[in-house]
Short mmCIF file of C-alpha atoms and ligand atoms in Angstrom, two decimals:
data_model
loop_
_atom_site.label_atom_id
_atom_site.label_comp_id
_atom_site.label_asym_id
_atom_site.label_seq_id
_atom_site.Cartn_x
_atom_site.Cartn_y
_atom_site.Cartn_z
CA MET A 255 -14.83 -3.19 -28.50
CA ALA A 256 -15.52 -0.76 -25.83
CA PRO A 257 -12.73 1.02 -24.41
CA ILE A 258 -11.97 0.45 -20.46
CA LEU A 259 -11.44 3.39 -18.08
CA VAL A 260 -10.12 2.06 -14.46
CA ILE A 261 -9.86 4.64 -11.84
CA GLY A 262 -8.23 3.80 -8.58
CA LEU A 263 -9.37 5.45 -5.38
CA ASP A 264 -6.48 4.05 -2.95
CA GLY A 265 -7.72 2.95 0.20
CA ALA A 266 -11.56 3.52 -0.33
CA THR A 267 -14.01 2.27 1.64
CA LEU A 268 -17.74 1.43 1.23
CA ASP A 269 -17.85 2.00 4.90
CA LEU A 270 -17.81 5.81 3.84
CA VAL A 271 -19.29 5.71 0.24
CA GLY A 272 -22.31 3.90 1.38
CA PRO A 273 -23.81 6.39 3.60
CA TRP A 274 -22.39 9.44 1.53
CA VAL A 275 -24.02 8.00 -1.59
CA LYS A 276 -27.38 7.67 0.51
CA GLN A 277 -26.81 11.32 1.43
CA GLY A 278 -26.50 12.39 -1.98
CA ARG A 279 -22.82 13.41 -1.36
CA LEU A 280 -21.44 11.47 -4.08
CA PRO A 281 -23.63 11.89 -7.31
CA VAL A 282 -21.41 10.22 -9.80
CA LEU A 283 -20.59 7.14 -7.71
CA GLY A 284 -24.38 6.75 -6.71
CA ARG A 285 -25.29 6.86 -10.63
CA LEU A 286 -22.77 4.32 -11.15
CA MET A 287 -23.65 1.89 -8.70
CA ARG A 288 -27.25 2.05 -9.38
CA GLU A 289 -26.58 1.64 -13.37
CA GLY A 290 -24.02 -1.26 -12.74
CA ALA A 291 -22.77 -3.76 -10.34
CA TRP A 292 -20.83 -2.93 -7.10
CA GLY A 293 -19.55 -4.56 -3.85
CA ARG A 294 -16.55 -5.10 -1.65
CA LEU A 295 -13.34 -6.26 -2.63
CA ARG A 296 -11.30 -8.09 -0.28
CA SER A 297 -7.26 -7.31 -0.54
CA THR A 298 -4.21 -9.30 -0.01
CA ILE A 299 -2.72 -9.99 3.39
CA PRO A 300 -1.16 -7.50 3.91
CA ALA A 301 -3.67 -4.92 2.84
CA ALA A 302 -1.06 -2.82 1.99
CA THR A 303 -0.75 -0.61 -1.24
CA PHE A 304 2.03 -2.42 -3.37
CA PRO A 305 1.07 -6.14 -3.06
CA ALA A 306 -2.72 -4.89 -3.43
CA TRP A 307 -2.23 -3.09 -6.36
CA THR A 308 -0.07 -5.29 -8.11
CA SER A 309 -2.60 -8.37 -7.26
CA LEU A 310 -5.27 -5.88 -8.74
CA VAL A 311 -3.78 -5.55 -11.88
CA THR A 312 -2.09 -9.12 -12.44
CA GLY A 313 -4.99 -11.32 -11.28
CA VAL A 314 -2.67 -13.17 -9.00
CA ASN A 315 -1.40 -13.30 -5.65
CA PRO A 316 1.72 -11.71 -4.45
CA GLY A 317 3.69 -14.91 -3.96
CA ARG A 318 3.40 -15.34 -7.83
CA HIS A 319 3.85 -11.88 -8.85
CA GLY A 320 6.82 -11.08 -6.38
CA ILE A 321 5.65 -7.80 -5.00
CA LEU A 322 5.08 -8.78 -1.36
CA ASP A 323 5.77 -5.30 0.33
CA PHE A 324 7.89 -1.74 -0.31
CA THR A 325 10.79 -3.61 0.71
CA GLU A 326 12.30 -6.98 0.69
CA ARG A 327 15.24 -8.77 2.55
CA VAL A 328 18.37 -8.69 1.52
CA PRO A 329 19.22 -12.40 1.35
CA GLY A 330 21.31 -13.43 4.31
CA THR A 331 21.52 -10.18 5.79
CA TYR A 332 19.06 -8.36 8.22
CA ARG A 333 18.97 -5.43 6.01
CA LEU A 334 16.28 -4.56 3.35
CA ARG A 335 15.90 -3.00 0.14
CA PHE A 336 13.25 -1.50 -1.71
CA VAL A 337 11.43 -3.17 -4.59
CA ASN A 338 10.17 -1.54 -7.45
CA GLY A 339 7.83 -2.26 -10.51
CA SER A 340 10.44 -4.48 -12.00
CA TYR A 341 10.14 -6.96 -9.28
CA ARG A 342 6.50 -8.12 -10.89
CA ARG A 343 6.95 -11.22 -12.62
CA ALA A 344 3.33 -11.46 -13.50
CA PRO A 345 1.89 -9.64 -16.44
CA ALA A 346 -0.24 -6.60 -15.60
CA MET A 347 -3.21 -5.54 -17.39
CA TRP A 348 -1.40 -3.10 -19.87
CA THR A 349 1.26 -5.84 -20.48
CA ARG A 350 -1.58 -8.14 -21.59
CA LEU A 351 -3.30 -4.97 -23.57
CA THR A 352 -0.23 -4.01 -25.28
CA HIS A 353 0.50 -7.73 -26.53
CA ALA A 354 -2.91 -7.97 -27.63
CA GLY A 355 -2.07 -4.96 -30.09
CA ARG A 356 -4.19 -2.48 -27.66
CA ARG A 357 -3.31 1.25 -26.79
CA VAL A 358 -3.17 1.86 -23.13
CA ALA A 359 -2.35 4.70 -20.93
CA VAL A 360 -1.58 4.10 -17.33
CA VAL A 361 -1.21 7.11 -14.81
CA THR A 362 0.21 6.79 -11.30
CA VAL A 363 -0.54 3.38 -10.48
CA PRO A 364 1.38 2.14 -7.64
CA ALA A 365 4.58 -0.20 -8.08
CA THR A 366 5.02 0.81 -11.71
CA TYR A 367 8.21 2.74 -11.46
CA PRO A 368 10.54 2.30 -13.65
CA PRO A 369 7.88 3.00 -16.41
CA GLU A 370 7.45 0.11 -18.68
CA PRO A 371 7.31 0.25 -22.73
CA VAL A 372 3.65 -0.27 -23.17
CA ALA A 373 1.81 0.55 -26.15
CA GLY A 374 0.78 4.18 -25.29
CA ILE A 375 1.90 6.04 -22.13
CA MET A 376 3.03 5.31 -18.80
CA VAL A 377 3.21 7.77 -16.02
CA SER A 378 4.85 6.03 -12.79
CA GLY A 379 3.50 6.04 -9.21
CA PHE A 380 4.01 7.89 -6.06
CA GLU A 381 7.17 5.87 -5.76
CA SER A 382 9.09 7.51 -8.37
CA PRO A 383 12.10 8.90 -7.28
CA LEU A 384 12.43 12.77 -6.87
CA SER A 385 15.37 12.76 -9.23
CA ALA A 386 13.05 11.10 -11.94
CA ALA A 387 10.37 13.68 -11.61
CA VAL A 388 13.19 16.18 -12.65
CA ASP A 389 14.60 14.26 -15.56
CA GLY A 390 10.99 12.86 -16.94
CA SER A 391 12.51 9.30 -16.31
CA PHE A 392 9.31 8.37 -14.66
CA VAL A 393 7.27 8.88 -18.01
CA HIS A 394 7.07 6.24 -20.84
CA PRO A 395 7.78 7.36 -23.90
CA ARG A 396 10.34 10.09 -22.43
CA SER A 397 9.04 12.31 -25.39
CA PHE A 398 5.51 12.55 -23.65
CA TYR A 399 7.43 14.20 -20.85
CA PRO A 400 7.31 17.97 -22.02
CA GLU A 401 3.87 17.63 -22.94
CA LEU A 402 3.00 16.45 -18.94
CA ARG A 403 4.97 19.11 -17.85
CA GLN A 404 3.21 21.75 -19.96
CA LEU A 405 0.07 19.84 -19.02
CA VAL A 406 0.15 19.55 -15.35
CA GLY A 407 3.36 21.14 -14.23
CA ARG A 408 4.91 19.18 -11.51
CA LEU A 409 2.36 15.88 -10.74
CA PRO A 410 2.51 16.00 -6.89
CA PHE A 411 2.81 12.39 -5.29
CA GLY A 412 1.64 13.77 -1.85
CA ASP A 413 5.30 13.63 -0.66
CA PHE A 414 4.43 16.21 2.28
CA GLN A 415 6.25 15.83 5.84
CA GLN A 416 3.82 13.88 8.03
CA PHE A 417 5.96 13.99 11.37
CA ASP A 418 4.20 15.40 14.13
CA PRO A 419 1.63 17.87 12.27
CA ALA A 420 2.42 21.12 13.55
CA PRO A 421 -0.09 24.07 13.47
CA GLY A 422 -1.25 24.65 9.72
CA TRP A 423 -0.13 21.33 8.66
CA HIS A 424 -3.41 19.68 8.29
CA ALA A 425 -4.86 22.68 6.15
CA ARG A 426 -1.91 22.76 3.86
CA ALA A 427 -1.81 18.98 3.73
CA LEU A 428 -5.35 19.09 2.31
CA GLU A 429 -4.53 21.69 -0.03
CA ARG A 430 -2.10 19.37 -1.65
CA LEU A 431 -4.58 16.76 -1.98
CA PHE A 432 -7.02 18.74 -3.72
CA ASP A 433 -4.29 19.82 -5.92
CA GLY A 434 -3.14 16.27 -6.74
CA ILE A 435 -6.65 15.51 -7.55
CA ALA A 436 -6.75 18.14 -9.89
CA ARG A 437 -3.61 17.66 -11.69
CA ARG A 438 -4.29 13.94 -12.42
CA THR A 439 -7.70 14.52 -13.63
CA HIS A 440 -6.51 17.14 -15.65
CA LEU A 441 -3.86 14.82 -17.18
CA ALA A 442 -6.19 12.02 -17.46
CA ARG A 443 -8.82 14.01 -19.13
CA ALA A 444 -5.89 15.49 -21.80
CA LEU A 445 -4.96 11.85 -22.40
CA LEU A 446 -8.76 10.70 -23.12
CA ALA A 447 -8.80 13.78 -25.20
CA ARG A 448 -5.71 12.97 -27.11
CA GLU A 449 -6.40 9.64 -28.63
CA PRO A 450 -9.14 6.78 -28.44
CA TRP A 451 -7.35 4.51 -25.73
CA ASP A 452 -8.44 0.83 -25.34
CA ALA A 453 -7.78 1.34 -21.80
CA LEU A 454 -6.79 4.04 -19.30
CA MET A 455 -6.10 3.61 -15.85
CA VAL A 456 -5.42 6.19 -13.54
CA VAL A 457 -4.81 5.53 -9.35
CA TYR A 458 -5.59 8.71 -6.93
CA GLY A 459 -3.83 8.32 -3.71
CA ALA A 460 -5.74 11.53 -1.68
CA SER A 461 -8.53 8.98 -0.33
CA ASP A 462 -5.65 6.81 1.62
CA THR A 463 -3.67 9.92 2.97
CA VAL A 464 -6.75 11.67 3.86
CA ALA A 465 -7.79 8.74 5.99
CA HIS A 466 -4.93 8.29 7.69
CA HIS A 467 -4.45 11.65 8.78
CA PHE A 468 -7.81 13.13 9.30
CA TRP A 469 -10.06 10.13 10.78
CA ARG A 470 -10.10 11.39 14.09
CA PHE A 471 -11.57 15.04 12.79
CA HIS A 472 -14.19 12.83 10.55
CA ASP A 473 -15.37 10.27 13.30
CA PRO A 474 -16.95 11.35 16.82
CA CYS A 475 -16.61 7.57 17.84
CA SER A 476 -13.22 7.63 17.77
CA PRO A 477 -11.01 7.26 20.96
CA ARG A 478 -9.35 10.00 19.31
CA TYR A 479 -11.85 12.19 18.15
CA VAL A 480 -11.28 15.85 18.28
CA ALA A 481 -13.74 18.50 17.13
CA GLY A 482 -12.52 21.23 14.54
CA PRO A 483 -12.47 22.60 11.28
CA PHE A 484 -11.41 19.38 9.42
CA ALA A 485 -14.52 17.26 10.56
CA ASP A 486 -15.22 17.25 6.66
CA ALA A 487 -12.12 17.01 5.28
CA ILE A 488 -12.55 13.10 4.25
CA ALA A 489 -15.90 13.85 2.88
CA ARG A 490 -14.48 16.74 0.88
CA VAL A 491 -11.92 14.91 -0.69
CA TYR A 492 -14.32 11.90 -1.53
CA GLU A 493 -16.54 14.41 -3.08
CA ALA A 494 -13.53 15.93 -5.07
CA LEU A 495 -12.89 12.48 -6.19
CA ASP A 496 -16.75 11.53 -7.25
CA ALA A 497 -16.13 15.03 -9.25
CA ALA A 498 -13.01 13.75 -10.87
CA ILE A 499 -14.68 10.57 -11.39
CA GLY A 500 -17.68 12.26 -13.50
CA THR A 501 -14.99 14.49 -15.35
CA LEU A 502 -13.51 11.28 -16.51
CA VAL A 503 -16.67 9.44 -17.29
CA ALA A 504 -17.80 11.97 -19.45
CA ALA A 505 -14.64 12.38 -21.36
CA ALA A 506 -14.70 8.39 -22.23
CA PRO A 507 -18.13 8.14 -23.52
CA GLY A 508 -19.13 4.44 -24.29
CA ALA A 509 -16.64 3.14 -22.19
CA ALA A 510 -16.62 0.16 -19.43
CA VAL A 511 -16.12 1.84 -16.26
CA ALA A 512 -14.34 0.25 -13.24
CA ILE A 513 -13.81 2.31 -9.82
CA VAL A 514 -11.63 0.22 -7.51
CA SER A 515 -9.68 0.44 -4.09
CA ASP A 516 -6.63 -1.55 -3.17
CA HIS A 517 -7.53 -1.88 0.27
CA GLY A 518 -10.50 -0.05 2.77
CA SER A 519 -9.82 2.34 5.66
CA GLY A 520 -10.98 2.76 9.16
CA GLY A 521 -10.21 4.28 12.14
CA ALA A 522 -7.36 3.63 14.49
CA GLY A 523 -7.93 3.46 18.29
CA ASP A 524 -5.52 3.93 21.10
CA ARG A 525 -4.41 0.79 21.71
CA VAL A 526 -0.46 0.25 20.94
CA ILE A 527 1.05 -2.99 20.55
CA HIS A 528 4.66 -3.83 20.35
CA LEU A 529 5.20 -7.33 18.96
CA ASN A 530 8.88 -7.51 19.70
CA ARG A 531 8.03 -7.07 23.36
CA ARG A 532 5.29 -9.71 23.08
CA LEU A 533 8.13 -12.12 21.62
CA ALA A 534 10.37 -11.04 24.67
CA GLU A 535 7.68 -11.84 27.28
CA CYS A 536 7.18 -15.32 25.88
CA GLY A 537 11.05 -15.95 25.87
CA LEU A 538 11.27 -15.86 22.31
CA LEU A 539 13.46 -12.57 21.88
CA THR A 540 15.89 -10.90 23.76
CA PHE A 541 16.60 -7.06 23.70
CA GLY A 542 20.31 -5.97 23.46
CA ARG A 543 22.07 -3.27 24.25
CA ASP A 544 22.65 -1.61 20.73
CA PRO A 545 22.95 2.22 20.41
CA GLY A 546 23.32 1.79 16.84
CA ARG A 547 19.55 1.87 16.53
CA ARG A 548 18.58 4.85 18.60
CA VAL A 549 21.62 6.58 16.98
CA ALA A 550 20.14 5.89 13.50
CA GLY A 551 16.61 6.56 13.82
CA LEU A 552 17.53 9.83 15.21
CA LEU A 553 19.82 10.86 12.61
CA ARG A 554 17.50 9.84 9.92
CA ALA A 555 14.48 11.74 11.59
CA GLY A 556 16.41 14.68 12.39
CA ALA A 557 17.79 14.74 8.68
CA LEU A 558 14.46 14.41 7.39
CA ARG A 559 12.57 17.21 9.52
CA VAL A 560 15.13 19.72 8.99
CA VAL A 561 16.13 19.49 5.39
CA PRO A 562 14.14 20.62 2.59
CA HIS A 563 12.69 17.47 0.73
CA PRO A 564 15.01 17.37 -2.39
CA LEU A 565 17.82 17.37 -0.32
CA GLN A 566 16.94 14.71 2.07
CA ALA A 567 18.05 11.72 0.13
CA ARG A 568 21.57 13.04 -0.27
CA LEU A 569 21.77 13.92 3.01
CA LEU A 570 20.53 10.35 4.11
CA ARG A 571 23.42 8.82 2.13
CA ARG A 572 25.97 11.04 3.58
CA VAL A 573 25.11 10.46 7.25
CA ALA A 574 24.61 6.68 7.05
CA GLY A 575 25.20 5.23 3.58
CA ALA A 576 22.77 3.44 1.61
CA ALA A 577 19.26 3.97 3.05
CA GLY A 578 18.57 0.55 2.99
CA ARG A 579 20.94 -0.53 5.17
CA LEU A 580 19.87 2.50 7.55
CA GLU A 581 16.19 0.96 7.54
CA GLY A 582 17.42 -2.41 8.67
CA VAL A 583 19.62 -0.78 11.62
CA HIS A 584 16.50 1.41 12.36
CA ARG A 585 13.97 -1.54 12.43
CA LEU A 586 16.02 -4.19 13.90
CA GLY A 587 19.03 -2.63 15.88
CA GLY A 588 18.20 -3.28 19.64
CA ILE A 589 17.91 -7.12 19.34
CA GLU A 590 20.10 -9.77 20.68
CA TRP A 591 20.33 -12.34 17.73
CA SER A 592 22.18 -15.20 19.76
CA ARG A 593 19.23 -15.20 22.26
CA THR A 594 16.53 -14.47 19.86
CA LEU A 595 14.44 -17.29 18.16
CA ALA A 596 11.69 -14.94 16.51
CA TYR A 597 11.60 -11.04 15.51
CA SER A 598 9.28 -8.25 13.90
CA GLU A 599 10.05 -5.57 11.92
CA GLU A 600 7.15 -3.91 13.92
CA LEU A 601 5.49 -2.19 10.63
CA ASP A 602 2.31 -0.44 11.45
CA TYR A 603 0.67 -1.72 8.04
CA HIS A 604 2.35 -5.16 7.94
CA PRO A 605 2.44 -6.66 11.29
CA HIS A 606 4.55 -9.97 10.80
CA VAL A 607 7.09 -12.33 12.61
CA ARG A 608 10.30 -13.99 11.10
CA LEU A 609 11.99 -16.69 12.72
CA ASN A 610 15.85 -16.01 13.36
CA LEU A 611 16.52 -18.93 11.35
CA ALA A 612 19.85 -20.64 11.22
CA ARG A 613 21.79 -20.47 7.84
CA ARG A 614 19.01 -17.91 6.27
CA GLU A 615 19.60 -14.96 8.96
CA PRO A 616 23.20 -14.16 9.36
CA GLU A 617 23.06 -14.47 13.11
CA GLY A 618 20.29 -17.58 12.98
CA ILE A 619 19.94 -19.80 15.71
CA VAL A 620 16.69 -21.97 15.21
CA PRO A 621 17.95 -24.63 13.39
CA ALA A 622 15.81 -25.91 10.34
CA ALA A 623 14.75 -29.17 11.77
CA ARG A 624 13.19 -26.85 15.03
CA ALA A 625 11.61 -24.05 12.45
CA ASP A 626 8.25 -25.67 12.63
CA GLU A 627 8.07 -26.08 16.56
CA THR A 628 9.47 -22.92 17.17
CA LEU A 629 6.82 -21.11 14.72
CA ALA A 630 3.92 -23.09 16.61
CA ARG A 631 5.39 -21.53 19.74
CA VAL A 632 5.15 -17.85 17.96
CA VAL A 633 1.68 -18.66 16.96
CA ALA A 634 0.62 -19.74 20.49
CA ALA A 635 2.31 -16.72 22.02
CA LEU A 636 0.31 -14.53 19.55
CA ASP A 637 -2.89 -16.29 19.93
CA ASP A 638 -2.94 -16.16 23.68
CA TRP A 639 -2.25 -12.63 23.81
CA ARG A 640 -5.10 -10.72 25.47
CA ASP A 641 -5.90 -7.16 26.39
CA ASP A 642 -7.05 -6.32 30.13
CA ASP A 643 -10.63 -6.89 29.25
CA GLY A 644 -9.66 -10.42 27.90
CA ARG A 645 -9.97 -9.56 23.90
CA PRO A 646 -7.72 -11.22 21.64
CA ILE A 647 -5.03 -8.90 20.13
CA VAL A 648 -4.02 -11.01 17.19
CA ARG A 649 -7.34 -12.02 15.22
CA ARG A 650 -5.39 -14.47 13.16
CA VAL A 651 -1.91 -15.53 12.85
CA TRP A 652 -1.11 -17.00 8.99
CA ARG A 653 1.61 -19.06 8.00
CA ARG A 654 2.87 -17.63 4.72
CA GLU A 655 2.20 -20.64 2.94
CA GLU A 656 -1.39 -20.54 3.57
CA ILE A 657 -1.87 -17.27 1.85
CA TYR A 658 0.68 -17.35 -0.67
CA ARG A 659 1.32 -19.77 -3.53
CA GLY A 660 4.35 -19.27 -6.44
CA PRO A 661 7.88 -18.90 -6.64
CA PHE A 662 8.05 -15.86 -4.41
CA VAL A 663 6.50 -17.15 -1.34
CA GLU A 664 9.84 -17.29 0.42
CA ARG A 665 10.17 -13.42 0.38
CA ALA A 666 7.46 -13.40 2.76
CA PRO A 667 7.82 -13.25 6.74
CA ASP A 668 7.15 -16.42 8.10
CA LEU A 669 4.20 -15.36 9.89
CA LEU A 670 1.51 -12.77 8.82
CA LEU A 671 -0.75 -11.42 11.57
CA GLU A 672 -4.21 -10.06 11.24
CA LEU A 673 -4.80 -7.69 14.53
CA ALA A 674 -8.21 -7.77 16.21
CA LEU A 675 -9.93 -4.73 15.83
CA ALA A 676 -11.14 -2.98 19.43
CA GLY A 677 -14.45 -1.54 19.26
CA GLY A 678 -14.21 -1.03 15.90
CA TYR A 679 -10.66 0.45 16.06
CA SER A 680 -7.09 -0.80 14.83
CA SER A 681 -4.48 -1.20 17.00
CA SER A 682 -1.12 0.49 16.00
CA CYS A 683 1.92 -1.70 15.64
CA LEU A 684 4.88 0.36 16.84
CA PRO A 685 8.87 -0.32 17.10
CA SER A 686 9.42 -1.63 20.87
CA ALA A 687 12.81 0.53 21.15
CA GLY A 688 13.79 -2.07 23.95
CA PRO A 689 12.33 -3.84 26.62
CA GLY A 690 8.60 -2.52 28.14
CA PRO A 691 5.26 -3.49 28.27
CA ALA A 692 3.81 -5.02 24.92
CA LEU A 693 0.56 -3.45 25.28
CA ARG A 694 -0.21 0.05 26.19
CA ARG A 695 -2.50 3.14 25.23
CA LEU A 696 -1.27 6.21 23.33
CA ARG A 697 -1.12 8.93 25.45
CA PRO A 698 -3.52 11.81 24.31
CA SER A 699 -0.52 14.00 23.17
CA GLU A 700 0.12 11.08 20.96
CA TYR A 701 -3.32 11.20 19.31
CA GLY A 702 -2.56 13.01 16.45
CA ALA A 703 0.82 11.17 15.78
CA GLY A 704 2.33 11.25 12.57
CA ARG A 705 3.85 8.25 10.36
CA GLY A 706 5.47 5.64 12.33
CA ARG A 707 3.72 6.66 15.41
CA GLY A 708 0.50 5.49 15.16
CA MET A 709 -1.77 7.49 12.49
CA ASN A 710 -5.28 7.85 13.38
CA GLY A 711 -6.63 6.18 10.21
CA ALA A 712 -5.68 2.65 9.46
CA HIS A 713 -5.96 0.17 6.39
CA ARG A 714 -8.84 -2.36 6.19
CA ARG A 715 -8.85 -5.30 4.30
CA GLU A 716 -12.10 -4.70 2.56
CA GLY A 717 -12.02 -2.09 -0.41
CA LEU A 718 -14.53 -1.46 -2.89
CA PHE A 719 -15.21 -1.92 -6.84
CA VAL A 720 -18.31 -0.42 -9.01
CA LEU A 721 -18.73 -1.57 -12.39
CA ALA A 722 -20.64 0.11 -14.98
CA GLY A 723 -21.15 1.32 -18.49
CA ALA A 724 -20.52 -0.84 -21.71
CA GLY A 725 -20.87 -4.60 -21.09
CA VAL A 726 -22.07 -4.04 -17.26
CA ARG A 727 -25.27 -5.65 -16.06
CA SER A 728 -27.20 -3.54 -13.80
CA VAL A 729 -27.27 -5.78 -11.00
CA GLY A 730 -26.49 -3.49 -8.08
CA GLU A 731 -24.71 -4.94 -4.91
CA LEU A 732 -22.82 -8.40 -5.32
CA ALA A 733 -21.02 -10.49 -2.82
CA THR A 734 -17.65 -9.79 -1.94
CA VAL A 735 -15.14 -10.72 -4.49
CA ASP A 736 -11.32 -10.78 -4.35
CA ILE A 737 -8.92 -8.20 -5.58
CA VAL A 738 -7.29 -10.97 -7.95
CA ASP A 739 -10.86 -10.82 -9.76
CA VAL A 740 -10.54 -7.55 -10.97
CA LEU A 741 -7.98 -8.26 -13.83
CA PRO A 742 -10.02 -11.12 -15.53
CA THR A 743 -13.14 -8.99 -15.08
CA LEU A 744 -11.46 -6.19 -17.28
CA LEU A 745 -10.27 -8.32 -19.93
CA SER A 746 -13.69 -9.83 -20.36
CA LEU A 747 -14.78 -6.11 -20.50
CA ALA A 748 -12.26 -5.56 -23.01
CA GLY A 749 -13.72 -8.27 -24.97
CA MET A 750 -10.34 -10.46 -24.50
CA ASP A 751 -9.99 -13.99 -23.69
CA VAL A 752 -9.35 -14.58 -19.87
CA PRO A 753 -6.27 -16.46 -19.73
CA LEU A 754 -6.31 -19.89 -17.79
CA GLY A 755 -4.36 -20.20 -14.69
CA LEU A 756 -5.02 -16.83 -12.86
CA ASP A 757 -5.68 -17.09 -9.33
CA GLY A 758 -8.93 -14.59 -9.76
CA GLN A 759 -12.22 -15.23 -11.99
CA PRO A 760 -14.27 -12.59 -13.64
CA ILE A 761 -17.03 -11.29 -11.93
CA ALA A 762 -19.49 -12.91 -13.96
CA PRO A 763 -22.77 -11.72 -12.48
CA ALA A 764 -21.85 -8.22 -13.66
CA LEU A 765 -20.89 -9.03 -17.13
CA ALA A 766 -23.34 -9.01 -19.93
CA ALA A 767 -21.15 -11.24 -21.96
CA THR A 768 -20.25 -14.60 -20.77
CA PRO A 769 -16.38 -14.73 -20.10
CA ARG A 770 -14.13 -16.62 -22.91
CA PHE A 771 -11.24 -18.52 -21.68
CA ALA A 772 -8.12 -19.39 -23.62
CA THR A 773 -4.68 -20.65 -22.76
CA ASP A 774 -2.47 -17.59 -21.48
CA PRO A 775 -0.64 -16.34 -24.36
CA LEU A 776 2.05 -14.76 -21.96
CA ALA A 777 4.05 -16.55 -19.30
CA ASP A 778 5.36 -15.14 -16.19
CA ASP A 779 8.51 -12.99 -16.79
CA PRO A 780 11.62 -15.15 -16.21
CA VAL A 781 13.80 -11.88 -16.02
CA GLY A 782 14.79 -10.99 -12.56
CA PRO A 783 14.24 -7.94 -10.54
CA VAL A 784 16.55 -4.81 -10.88
CA PRO A 785 16.98 -3.55 -7.51
CA PHE A 786 17.07 0.23 -7.06
CA ASP A 787 20.72 1.90 -6.88
CA ASP A 788 21.67 3.30 -3.95
CA GLU A 789 20.55 6.92 -4.85
CA THR A 790 17.24 5.93 -5.74
CA THR A 791 16.90 3.90 -2.81
CA GLY A 792 17.64 6.98 -0.41
CA GLU A 793 15.19 9.10 -2.43
CA LEU A 794 12.45 6.34 -2.05
CA ALA A 795 13.23 6.11 1.66
CA ALA A 796 12.50 9.71 2.19
CA ARG A 797 9.53 9.46 0.05
CA LEU A 798 7.87 6.69 1.58
CA GLU A 799 9.02 8.00 5.16
CA ALA A 800 6.73 11.26 4.07
CA LEU A 801 4.03 9.29 3.10
CA GLY A 802 3.96 7.64 6.45
CA TYR A 803 5.05 4.03 5.71
CA LEU A 804 8.24 3.58 7.38
ZN1 ZN B 173 -3.08 1.59 -0.54
#
């Protein structure tokens, strides 16, 4: 059976790949697209890295696999804690291959820390705590760690500061992105040379990071456009990734090749929305006078800005206890719970609203019997929201039960929002920090804002897939498929039965062989998740903050 090579490009979009392939700038992707099948890949809601990659490798929706975001609410509190790979309760590609007696290598796939005992090698994703990088505990088997060190030295996870980009920051960031691509490629190629794997999967994060921070240099139509030396930054990163794909495809002759992204990317405009202010305008939320929020935010930002990265986590803990608790304070500190029916954590990558539900929230005031009508009030408040030109702010409000099915639906916020684009550009959903206008424009001084302040590139729901090589038909462009369709497609290409009961279907028009279906030999794993300890939580908070998610 042909081996499979899966190359993940975080945040890669056909909106960029298409034109650049036509111009001959991405020769490898162009060749694979001509020889195989390709199209758009619809991501999860939210189109965010953790739930999306986990749906891609499990073939099921987040309500079933259990990874809905980087964080989850600690039950009975307003606090958050970080999730990790052990929260994934549905079998991943590598679990299925291992069970079938195949050999697999898994390299820097998001939401894979702690590493899992696959038949082969696993190097965990960017969320691995820094201490794990020091002692090798992000690698399975641990005995592979010395070899990894020898091969690539330190594996960069893109954990550079992204606050208020100072002069020189972009050049340094770009250099680190190229370095990260080179090291991952070197590692994956060495693994391919090491033994004949049945499957190797590697994910590159650079396509996502570069889109977040360099979109305004690339796109002359962006309201935040600035001409300058980085006009080509995104294209150069895509070109480096194209070359990396060429290297790996050449190192895996006879393989079935899948290039996939977890979501797409696009520009963020100059419109800012503050969800909690909108809820306040509509009588659903009341701001209080809580200095804790501001103090916690300042302490954290200050600590992260001045302290070298390896020390940040320790300092965070000393200053304010567990980072999960601090994160809760930071996001929700300014709210008077006794007069609040609904509220949002105001995450840029994951706009949502929760009810302040009695018995669930510690200071909840909405009785369960009034939950439905209160949700309807919130939905109306968001649906009716218009900008000065009468354009809707919110494209669609989803109740969580409309998009998720499975045992973990209740981990999701009550309402998930798809924001409307304005002229093709995203709004930035930013923290309210007290009363004020719910809708505003970024000031020009904020156009280059770092994480948490409205980065100039944002996620889009449509990513991409390209299939080529052994077992793939040369059919060109296909209609949009869902991200949960990837896993059954990969299993088909690997010559395995497709388990019945997945949410996804094989992308049949792309497959030379008709997929075979069979009863799933693996049940979802009943063992509960293992939350990170406080130390790891602090490190993860620092890393996600540096990457721009918090
Ligand atoms: Zn992503």
